[in-house]
Short mmCIF file of C-alpha atoms and ligand atoms in Angstrom, two decimals:
data_model
loop_
_atom_site.label_atom_id
_atom_site.label_comp_id
_atom_site.label_asym_id
_atom_site.label_seq_id
_atom_site.Cartn_x
_atom_site.Cartn_y
_atom_site.Cartn_z
CA UNK G 197 -3.92 19.76 1.56
CA UNK G 198 -5.44 17.88 -0.98
CA UNK G 199 -6.81 14.17 -0.57
CA UNK G 200 -7.23 11.30 -3.80
CA UNK G 201 -10.73 9.69 -4.09
CA UNK G 202 -10.55 7.11 -1.29
CA UNK G 203 -12.67 4.82 -4.19
CA UNK G 204 -9.92 5.89 -6.91
CA UNK G 205 -7.74 2.41 -6.18
CA UNK G 206 -8.86 0.14 -3.38
CA UNK G 207 -4.69 -0.38 -2.34
CA UNK G 208 -4.22 4.02 -2.77
CA UNK G 209 -3.57 5.49 0.60
CA UNK G 210 -4.95 8.57 0.97
CA UNK G 211 -3.22 11.94 0.32
CA UNK G 212 -1.45 13.30 3.39
CA UNK G 213 0.41 16.13 5.10
CA UNK G 214 3.30 14.59 7.22
CA UNK G 215 2.77 14.02 11.16
CA UNK G 216 5.72 15.65 11.27
CA UNK G 217 5.09 19.22 11.14
CA UNK G 218 5.62 21.14 13.81
CA UNK G 219 6.16 24.75 13.84
CA UNK G 220 8.87 26.55 12.04
CA UNK G 221 11.37 28.58 14.43
CA UNK G 222 12.06 32.42 13.10
CA UNK G 223 14.23 31.89 9.49
CA UNK G 224 14.09 28.43 9.42
CA UNK G 225 13.33 27.10 5.90
CA UNK G 226 9.91 25.87 5.36
CA UNK G 227 8.88 23.28 3.09
CA UNK G 228 5.39 21.73 2.51
CA UNK G 229 4.48 18.23 0.82
CA UNK G 230 1.31 16.76 -0.81
CA UNK G 231 1.71 12.72 -1.44
CA UNK G 232 -0.28 11.15 -3.45
CA UNK G 233 -0.70 7.64 -4.54
CA UNK G 234 -0.04 4.59 -3.11
CA UNK G 235 2.03 3.29 0.21
CA UNK G 236 4.94 2.82 -1.68
CA UNK G 237 4.90 6.63 -3.03
CA UNK G 238 4.68 7.32 0.75
CA UNK G 239 7.40 5.64 1.63
CA UNK G 240 9.02 8.07 -1.05
CA UNK G 241 7.68 10.80 0.50
CA UNK G 242 8.67 9.99 4.22
CA UNK G 243 12.53 9.68 3.04
CA UNK G 244 12.76 12.97 0.88
CA UNK G 245 10.61 14.55 4.25
CA UNK G 246 13.45 12.94 6.17
CA UNK G 247 16.47 13.90 4.32
CA UNK G 248 15.36 17.57 4.63
CA UNK G 249 14.52 17.49 8.11
CA UNK G 250 17.98 15.99 8.84
CA UNK G 251 19.11 19.09 6.81
CA UNK G 252 17.14 21.41 8.93
CA UNK G 253 13.95 22.47 7.32
CA UNK G 254 10.63 22.61 8.89
CA UNK G 255 7.69 20.88 7.23
CA UNK G 256 4.62 23.09 7.00
CA UNK G 257 1.18 21.27 7.82
CA UNK G 258 -0.47 23.89 5.06
CA UNK G 259 0.10 26.02 1.88
CA UNK G 260 0.38 29.58 3.85
CA UNK G 261 3.64 28.55 5.87
CA UNK G 262 5.05 26.59 3.09
CA UNK G 263 7.92 28.63 1.13
CA UNK G 264 7.63 25.84 -1.45
CA UNK G 265 5.49 22.46 -1.58
CA UNK G 266 6.46 19.79 -3.31
CA UNK G 267 3.46 17.30 -4.46
CA UNK G 268 4.33 13.77 -4.61
CA UNK G 269 2.81 12.46 -7.80
CA UNK G 270 0.69 9.15 -9.05
CA UNK G 271 0.66 8.07 -12.50
CA UNK G 272 -1.03 4.53 -12.23
CA UNK G 273 -3.99 5.24 -14.02
CA UNK G 274 -5.21 7.93 -16.15
CA UNK G 275 -7.92 9.20 -13.49
CA UNK G 276 -4.79 8.92 -11.01
CA UNK G 277 -2.46 11.50 -13.66
CA UNK G 278 -5.72 13.95 -13.73
CA UNK G 279 -5.78 13.84 -9.81
CA UNK G 280 -1.95 14.68 -9.29
CA UNK G 281 -2.46 17.54 -12.12
CA UNK G 282 -5.38 19.11 -10.05
CA UNK G 283 -3.49 18.55 -7.04
CA UNK G 284 -0.17 20.71 -8.44
CA UNK G 285 -2.79 23.34 -10.12
CA UNK G 286 -4.22 23.70 -6.13
CA UNK G 287 -0.76 23.86 -4.79
CA UNK G 288 0.47 26.98 -7.62
CA UNK G 289 -3.15 28.45 -7.04
CA UNK G 290 -2.42 28.50 -3.07
CA UNK G 291 1.17 28.87 -2.40
CA UNK G 292 2.81 29.48 -6.43
CA UNK G 293 6.44 27.59 -5.88
CA UNK G 294 5.79 24.04 -6.56
CA UNK G 295 8.39 21.21 -7.05
CA UNK G 296 6.85 18.05 -8.95
CA UNK G 297 8.23 14.51 -8.36
CA UNK G 298 6.73 10.92 -8.15
CA UNK G 299 5.21 8.25 -10.59
CA UNK G 300 4.36 10.97 -13.27
CA UNK G 301 7.26 13.02 -13.02
CA UNK G 302 8.77 10.94 -15.59
CA UNK G 303 6.64 12.28 -17.95
CA UNK G 304 8.00 16.14 -17.55
CA UNK G 305 6.44 17.28 -20.54
CA UNK G 306 2.96 16.71 -19.78
CA UNK G 307 2.98 18.23 -16.32
CA UNK G 308 5.28 21.20 -17.85
CA UNK G 309 2.27 21.11 -20.64
CA UNK G 310 -0.59 21.87 -18.24
CA UNK G 311 1.29 23.96 -15.41
CA UNK G 312 4.08 25.77 -17.00
CA UNK G 313 5.02 27.46 -13.96
CA UNK G 314 6.04 24.43 -11.73
CA UNK G 315 9.96 24.97 -10.05
CA UNK G 316 11.36 21.88 -11.13
CA UNK G 317 10.09 17.91 -11.99
CA UNK G 318 12.12 14.79 -10.62
CA UNK G 319 10.72 11.37 -11.82
CA UNK G 320 9.91 8.64 -8.92
CA UNK G 321 12.90 7.76 -6.55
CA UNK G 322 15.31 10.79 -8.28
CA UNK G 323 15.66 11.84 -3.89
CA UNK G 324 19.30 13.73 -4.69
CA UNK G 325 17.33 15.81 -7.60
CA UNK G 326 14.28 16.38 -5.58
CA UNK G 327 16.85 17.77 -2.57
CA UNK G 328 18.77 19.64 -5.78
CA UNK G 329 15.22 21.61 -6.47
CA UNK G 330 14.57 22.12 -3.00
CA UNK G 331 17.87 23.88 -2.24
CA UNK G 332 17.63 26.22 -5.36
CA UNK G 333 14.37 27.08 -4.33
CA UNK G 334 14.69 27.66 -0.52
CA UNK G 335 18.12 27.42 0.69
CA UNK G 336 18.99 25.73 3.47
CA UNK G 337 20.20 27.32 6.80
CA UNK G 338 21.40 24.31 9.19
CA UNK G 339 21.85 24.75 12.85
CA UNK G 340 23.13 21.84 14.39
CA UNK G 341 22.47 22.50 17.30
CA UNK G 342 18.82 22.48 17.23
CA UNK G 343 18.15 20.08 13.83
CA UNK G 344 17.91 16.67 15.42
CA UNK G 345 17.13 14.22 13.12
CA UNK G 346 14.14 11.90 14.62
CA UNK G 347 15.52 8.58 14.81
CA UNK G 348 13.02 6.78 12.52
CA UNK G 349 13.22 9.67 9.99
CA UNK G 350 9.85 11.22 9.39
CA UNK G 351 6.68 9.38 9.28
CA UNK G 352 3.60 10.45 7.56
CA UNK G 353 1.73 7.26 9.31
CA UNK G 354 0.58 6.97 12.96
CA UNK G 355 4.05 6.79 15.05
CA UNK G 356 2.38 3.24 16.16
CA UNK G 357 2.43 1.50 12.34
CA UNK G 358 5.11 2.35 9.43
CA UNK G 359 5.37 0.67 5.69
CA UNK G 360 8.75 -1.18 5.07
CA UNK G 361 9.73 -1.04 1.66
CA UNK G 362 12.03 -4.02 0.62
CA UNK G 363 12.52 -3.45 -2.84
CA UNK G 364 11.73 -1.73 -5.74
CA UNK G 365 10.33 -1.89 -10.02
CA UNK G 366 9.33 -5.35 -10.78
CA UNK G 367 10.14 -7.84 -13.70
CA UNK G 368 7.11 -8.36 -14.93
CA UNK G 369 5.27 -7.30 -17.60
CA UNK G 370 1.25 -6.88 -17.28
CA UNK G 371 -0.12 -5.63 -20.07
CA UNK G 372 -2.42 -2.89 -18.27
CA UNK G 373 0.53 -1.55 -16.17
CA UNK G 374 3.21 0.87 -16.89
CA UNK G 375 4.85 0.47 -13.44
CA UNK G 376 8.04 -1.60 -15.26
CA UNK G 377 8.57 1.09 -17.28
CA UNK G 378 8.42 4.11 -14.86
CA UNK G 379 10.14 2.03 -11.93
CA UNK G 380 12.43 0.07 -13.65
CA UNK G 381 13.42 -3.71 -12.44
CA UNK G 382 13.79 -5.74 -9.63
CA UNK G 383 15.91 -3.82 -7.27
CA UNK G 384 15.92 -5.26 -3.63
CA UNK G 385 17.85 -3.60 -0.79
CA UNK G 386 19.72 -6.36 0.89
CA UNK G 387 18.28 -7.46 3.62
CA UNK G 388 20.25 -6.63 6.46
CA UNK G 389 19.41 -3.07 5.86
CA UNK G 390 15.76 -3.51 5.69
CA UNK G 391 16.13 -5.18 8.83
CA UNK G 392 18.38 -2.26 10.40
CA UNK G 393 15.89 -0.01 9.28
CA UNK G 394 13.14 -2.22 11.04
CA UNK G 395 15.07 -2.04 14.02
CA UNK G 396 15.02 1.25 14.77
CA UNK G 397 11.31 1.55 13.84
CA UNK G 398 10.54 -0.65 16.78
CA UNK G 399 12.84 1.14 19.03
CA UNK G 400 11.03 4.13 18.56
CA UNK G 401 7.77 2.78 19.12
CA UNK G 402 6.47 1.12 16.06
CA UNK G 403 4.39 -1.93 16.57
CA UNK G 404 3.25 -3.06 13.35
CA UNK G 405 5.53 -3.25 9.94
CA UNK G 406 3.75 -3.15 6.49
CA UNK G 407 6.04 -4.85 4.66
CA UNK G 408 5.89 -3.51 0.43
CA UNK G 409 6.99 -3.21 -2.79
CA UNK G 410 6.11 -3.94 -6.35
CA UNK G 411 6.26 -8.11 -6.05
CA UNK G 412 7.12 -9.10 -2.48
CA UNK G 413 7.50 -12.54 -2.93
CA UNK G 414 10.34 -11.74 -5.56
CA UNK G 415 12.08 -10.12 -2.88
CA UNK G 416 15.97 -10.72 -3.49
CA UNK G 417 15.51 -12.53 -6.85
CA UNK G 418 18.08 -10.15 -8.37
CA UNK G 419 20.76 -10.01 -5.84
CA UNK G 420 20.65 -13.56 -5.91
CA UNK G 421 19.78 -14.16 -2.15
CA UNK G 422 22.54 -12.79 -1.23
CA UNK G 423 23.10 -13.38 2.66
CA UNK G 424 24.60 -10.39 4.13
CA UNK G 425 25.51 -10.06 8.21
CA UNK G 426 23.92 -12.75 8.92
CA UNK G 427 20.72 -11.96 6.72
CA UNK G 428 19.43 -13.63 3.44
CA UNK G 429 17.85 -11.94 0.99
CA UNK G 430 14.71 -14.47 0.36
CA UNK G 431 11.41 -13.58 1.57
CA UNK G 432 10.25 -16.39 3.41
CA UNK G 433 13.92 -15.51 5.45
CA UNK G 434 13.02 -11.61 5.80
CA UNK G 435 9.42 -12.77 6.91
CA UNK G 436 11.40 -14.47 9.80
CA UNK G 437 13.83 -12.17 10.47
CA UNK G 438 11.31 -9.19 10.48
CA UNK G 439 8.75 -11.51 12.94
CA UNK G 440 11.55 -11.90 15.51
CA UNK G 441 11.44 -8.30 16.78
CA UNK G 442 8.78 -8.22 18.69
CA UNK G 443 5.97 -6.35 16.23
CA UNK G 444 3.39 -7.24 13.92
CA UNK G 445 4.38 -8.02 10.44
CA UNK G 446 1.68 -7.85 7.47
CA UNK G 447 2.97 -8.67 3.97
CA UNK G 448 1.62 -6.99 0.98
CA UNK G 449 1.95 -7.20 -2.82
CA UNK G 450 2.38 -11.05 -2.57
CA UNK G 451 2.77 -13.31 -6.25
CA UNK G 452 1.28 -16.78 -5.42
CA UNK G 453 4.38 -18.43 -6.73
CA UNK G 454 4.87 -22.16 -5.03
CA UNK G 455 7.59 -20.81 -2.78
CA UNK G 456 5.07 -18.28 -0.52
CA UNK G 457 3.90 -21.71 0.53
CA UNK G 458 7.07 -22.00 3.47
CA UNK G 459 5.16 -18.30 4.32
CA UNK G 460 2.14 -20.09 5.95
CA UNK G 461 3.59 -22.12 8.44
CA UNK G 462 5.64 -18.99 10.09
CA UNK G 463 2.24 -17.43 9.79
CA UNK G 464 0.70 -20.11 11.77
CA UNK G 465 2.85 -19.53 14.75
CA UNK G 466 1.33 -17.07 16.46
CA UNK G 467 4.69 -16.60 18.12
CA UNK G 468 6.79 -15.72 14.71
CA UNK G 469 5.20 -12.06 14.55
CA UNK G 470 4.37 -12.78 10.80
CA UNK G 471 0.55 -11.99 11.01
CA UNK G 472 -1.56 -14.97 9.20
CA UNK G 473 -2.24 -12.57 6.25
CA UNK G 474 -1.81 -12.23 2.71
CA UNK G 475 -2.17 -9.33 0.35
CA UNK G 476 -2.08 -11.38 -3.23
CA UNK G 477 -3.58 -9.11 -6.19
CA UNK G 478 -4.91 -11.99 -8.49
CA UNK G 479 -6.40 -9.68 -10.25
CA UNK G 480 -9.31 -11.96 -12.58
CA UNK G 481 -9.51 -15.89 -11.96
CA UNK G 482 -9.94 -17.08 -15.68
CA UNK G 483 -7.52 -18.41 -17.30
CA UNK G 484 -7.66 -16.58 -20.86
CA UNK G 485 -8.16 -13.44 -18.83
CA UNK G 486 -4.90 -13.79 -16.85
CA UNK G 487 -2.83 -14.60 -19.94
CA UNK G 488 -4.70 -11.66 -21.58
CA UNK G 489 -3.11 -9.77 -18.79
CA UNK G 490 0.54 -11.03 -19.27
CA UNK G 491 0.34 -12.31 -14.88
CA UNK G 492 2.90 -13.88 -13.37
CA UNK G 493 1.81 -16.84 -11.90
CA UNK G 494 -0.91 -17.30 -14.39
CA UNK G 495 -0.99 -20.92 -14.14
CA UNK G 496 -0.80 -21.72 -10.79
CA UNK G 497 -3.85 -23.21 -9.52
CA UNK G 498 -5.10 -20.85 -7.41
CA UNK G 499 -7.81 -22.78 -5.85
CA UNK G 500 -5.90 -25.29 -4.73
CA UNK G 501 -3.33 -23.24 -3.37
CA UNK G 502 -5.41 -21.33 -1.52
CA UNK G 503 -6.93 -24.45 0.30
CA UNK G 504 -3.67 -25.65 1.21
CA UNK G 505 -2.77 -22.48 2.47
CA UNK G 506 -6.02 -22.58 5.19
CA UNK G 507 -5.20 -26.52 5.45
CA UNK G 508 -1.98 -25.31 7.28
CA UNK G 509 -2.95 -21.80 8.76
CA UNK G 510 -6.65 -21.51 9.54
CA UNK G 511 -6.58 -18.15 11.04
CA UNK G 512 -5.39 -16.77 7.24
CA UNK G 513 -6.86 -13.68 5.82
CA UNK G 514 -6.64 -13.24 1.76
CA UNK G 515 -6.86 -9.78 0.76
CA UNK G 516 -7.49 -9.17 -2.83
CA UNK G 517 -7.45 -6.42 -5.74
CA UNK G 518 -9.58 -7.89 -9.10
CA UNK G 519 -10.09 -5.56 -12.36
CA UNK G 520 -13.24 -6.27 -14.23
CA UNK G 521 -14.30 -5.49 -17.62
CA UNK G 522 -10.77 -6.17 -19.15
CA UNK G 523 -10.16 -6.06 -22.66
CA UNK G 524 -12.32 -9.16 -24.34
CA UNK G 525 -13.61 -10.37 -21.26
CA UNK G 526 -16.78 -11.94 -21.62
CA UNK G 527 -19.78 -12.58 -20.04
CA UNK G 528 -18.16 -16.44 -19.44
CA UNK G 529 -14.96 -15.16 -18.27
CA UNK G 530 -16.63 -13.03 -15.62
CA UNK G 531 -19.41 -15.50 -14.42
CA UNK G 532 -15.60 -17.61 -14.04
CA UNK G 533 -14.39 -14.52 -11.88
CA UNK G 534 -17.51 -15.01 -9.82
CA UNK G 535 -17.85 -18.37 -9.27
CA UNK G 536 -14.28 -18.54 -8.18
CA UNK G 537 -15.10 -16.33 -5.44
CA UNK G 538 -18.05 -18.23 -4.09
CA UNK G 539 -14.97 -21.01 -3.83
CA UNK G 540 -12.26 -18.83 -2.94
CA UNK G 541 -14.06 -17.02 0.04
CA UNK G 542 -11.65 -14.27 0.42
CA UNK G 543 -11.89 -12.36 2.88
CA UNK G 544 -11.00 -8.94 1.84
CA UNK G 545 -11.69 -7.93 -1.97
CA UNK G 546 -11.02 -4.29 -3.60
CA UNK G 547 -11.92 -4.22 -7.45
CA UNK G 548 -11.53 -1.92 -10.18
CA UNK G 549 -13.41 -1.52 -13.31
CA UNK G 550 -10.45 -1.41 -16.23
CA UNK G 551 -9.29 1.75 -17.42
CA UNK G 552 -7.03 2.89 -20.38
CA UNK G 553 -3.27 3.36 -19.13
CA UNK G 554 -1.34 5.76 -21.60
CA UNK G 555 1.37 3.58 -22.41
CA UNK G 556 0.24 0.55 -21.57
CA UNK G 557 0.15 -2.52 -24.04
CA UNK G 558 -3.75 -3.62 -22.87
CA UNK G 559 -5.16 -0.44 -24.50
CA UNK G 560 -4.23 -1.92 -28.37
CA UNK G 561 -6.20 -5.07 -27.71
CA UNK G 562 -8.70 -5.59 -29.20
CA UNK G 563 -12.45 -6.03 -27.70
CA UNK G 564 -12.51 -3.35 -25.23
CA UNK G 565 -15.72 -3.57 -23.18
CA UNK G 566 -18.71 -1.38 -22.90
CA UNK G 567 -18.70 1.39 -20.08
CA UNK G 568 -21.97 0.40 -18.88
CA UNK G 569 -20.74 -3.62 -18.67
CA UNK G 570 -18.06 -2.75 -16.60
CA UNK G 571 -20.55 -0.60 -14.25
CA UNK G 572 -22.86 -3.98 -14.16
CA UNK G 573 -20.04 -6.23 -13.71
CA UNK G 574 -18.69 -4.28 -11.42
CA UNK G 575 -21.92 -4.40 -9.22
CA UNK G 576 -22.55 -7.78 -9.57
CA UNK G 577 -18.62 -8.68 -8.22
CA UNK G 578 -18.97 -6.13 -5.62
CA UNK G 579 -22.53 -7.52 -4.22
CA UNK G 580 -21.04 -10.60 -4.16
CA UNK G 581 -17.61 -9.91 -2.32
CA UNK G 582 -19.89 -7.80 0.50
CA UNK G 583 -21.98 -10.76 1.02
CA UNK G 584 -18.81 -12.88 2.07
CA UNK G 585 -17.27 -10.08 3.55
CA UNK G 586 -20.27 -10.18 5.94
CA UNK G 587 -21.05 -13.60 6.62
CA UNK G 588 -17.36 -13.79 7.82
CA UNK G 589 -17.79 -10.97 10.08
CA UNK G 590 -21.01 -11.82 11.51
CA UNK G 591 -19.09 -15.24 12.40
CA UNK G 592 -16.48 -13.98 14.78
CA UNK G 593 -19.29 -12.43 16.93
CA UNK G 594 -18.62 -14.02 20.23
CA UNK G 595 -14.70 -14.60 19.17
CA UNK G 596 -11.64 -13.07 21.43
CA UNK G 597 -9.07 -11.27 19.34
CA UNK G 598 -6.42 -9.20 19.91
CA UNK G 599 -6.78 -5.94 18.03
CA UNK G 600 -4.25 -2.99 17.71
CA UNK G 601 -5.87 1.30 18.11
CA UNK G 602 -5.41 3.07 16.02
CA UNK G 603 -7.06 6.58 17.14
CA UNK G 604 -8.87 6.93 20.61
CA UNK G 605 -11.13 9.93 20.75
CA UNK G 606 -14.52 10.92 22.80
CA UNK G 607 -16.91 8.82 21.53
CA UNK G 608 -14.37 5.36 21.32
CA UNK G 609 -11.31 3.95 19.89
CA UNK G 610 -10.82 2.76 16.36
CA UNK G 611 -8.86 -0.10 16.36
CA UNK G 612 -8.07 -2.93 13.75
CA UNK G 613 -7.46 -6.91 14.00
CA UNK G 614 -5.16 -8.88 12.43
CA UNK G 615 -7.09 -9.46 9.55
CA UNK G 616 -7.12 -5.40 8.73
CA UNK G 617 -4.58 -3.25 7.40
CA UNK G 618 -4.60 0.21 8.04
CA UNK G 619 -5.96 2.75 5.32
CA UNK G 620 -7.82 -0.73 2.93
CA UNK G 621 -9.36 -3.04 5.44
CA UNK G 622 -12.17 -2.86 8.15
CA UNK G 623 -11.91 -1.89 11.54
CA UNK G 624 -13.30 -2.92 14.61
CA UNK G 625 -14.89 -0.05 16.99
CA UNK G 626 -15.32 0.08 21.26
CA UNK G 627 -17.87 2.04 22.47
CA UNK G 628 -17.44 1.58 25.66
CA UNK G 629 -14.55 1.07 28.32
CA UNK G 630 -12.22 2.70 25.89
CA UNK G 631 -10.87 5.57 28.47
CA UNK G 632 -7.56 4.50 29.19
CA UNK G 633 -7.06 2.81 25.76
CA UNK G 634 -3.95 4.37 23.57
CA UNK G 635 -2.81 3.99 20.08
CA UNK G 636 -0.60 1.26 19.59
CA UNK G 637 -1.49 -0.34 22.42
CA UNK G 638 -2.92 -4.15 21.53
CA UNK G 639 -5.72 -5.48 23.56
CA UNK G 640 -7.91 -8.61 23.51
CA UNK G 641 -11.81 -7.53 22.82
CA UNK G 642 -15.00 -9.70 22.61
CA UNK G 643 -16.38 -9.42 19.88
CA UNK G 644 -20.63 -8.58 19.83
CA UNK G 645 -21.77 -6.65 16.90
CA UNK G 646 -20.74 -6.74 13.25
CA UNK G 647 -21.30 -4.88 10.10
CA UNK G 648 -20.31 -5.77 6.09
CA UNK G 649 -16.51 -4.39 6.58
CA UNK G 650 -16.08 -3.28 10.49
CA UNK G 651 -16.79 -5.28 13.82
CA UNK G 652 -17.92 -3.78 17.34
CA UNK G 653 -16.17 -4.92 20.70
CA UNK G 654 -15.30 -4.68 24.61
CA UNK G 655 -11.95 -4.77 26.21
CA UNK G 656 -11.99 -8.38 28.43
S1 LIG X 290 3.79 -7.44 -11.60
FE1 LIG X 290 2.43 -6.77 -13.19
S2 LIG X 290 1.21 -5.29 -11.87
FE2 LIG X 290 2.27 -5.31 -10.51
S3 LIG X 290 3.87 -3.99 -10.72
FE3 LIG X 290 4.91 -5.93 -11.89
S4 LIG X 290 4.08 -4.97 -13.98
FE4 LIG X 290 2.41 -4.08 -12.33
#
């Protein structure tokens, strides 16, 4: 139905329509869904659709076939808010009956001010309210003989990988971020519930689990790392337990707290299932900028930590995101960031220019950076990051590595290495000898070509 601009934030998943869309039987109530925003919002969309499917609704892949459309919005940046309003406008034009939910739903007046004709507005995680709004707009007509819920619920991602949300909310107060205001304090799911969901996904054919939350390393702090039914709610235990299920396990949004060190030996063990991959949003490297951001773990000696991780697990891939042009950022502070990047040699890097977000405390900081300076720093940052990425990928030529196949068509197979998360990192392409490959298969390839972000190889 609609797409986010892919460069809106480096870690945003594209908006998409559900893969579960299928033909509605005559008389079956039918709903459409536009899912905007990050992987966390995607998980919320999946939950809503799972419930609707369980209640007998069909999911329409287009506006025309839907009796009403749910728009799951993103409100992280002002540009994302504008994007959400556009998506609501498009759904109103194309379908006319629109229910709004998600992060931007926390500001109902903002939505109804622009689009007074929406049927209902609910906030993030208000699943029951969304369902109530759907029931009012399109009454259910359950048929227990045909409405069988797939064991995995409804997935918006390809069948062989799935996001796994382990907690919601955040106990930090980074000045540029309004997520704690919108989503509340950290609320971890019990470990046994996470493991049970993961087991069901793996049984249903999922080969890669993408662990997400606002702050993955803080998992379980709010429930005192409680152990229940043999599973302890601590990220180290959870990583080990998930890794034992036989799928690849990839951790996103980890902060460099000291206990993250305990994850690295697990990643170094190829039999553990935990991929040697850490997605750590550092955001900056200069201690004064980090303090002005009020970042968690701002005092950590990150270069020393990175060196220690690499000593334990030389294979580890480090991905991060950064903000350039944060209020008060001087040329010297920015240069520190560039020098840090030279030292840190991160494998994957995303960058976005600072922008004010309504309600964020950073708006009131002095010395905002001029737009042209932000643009210039962004270009310098990306040039360096690209050169590092290109050199690292070049060094992989000749290596034999395992890849997971994401898609196969007439031209070739699109795959990912253990170093590539779906949606946000690069790919490995196979353009010869791919005919028997299938999505979800894990195959060994020899790398024979590299660009700045992608690799090419052939099965061995
Ligand atoms: S850690 Fe900071 S940036 Fe991340 S969700 Fe919490 S407040 Fe926002």
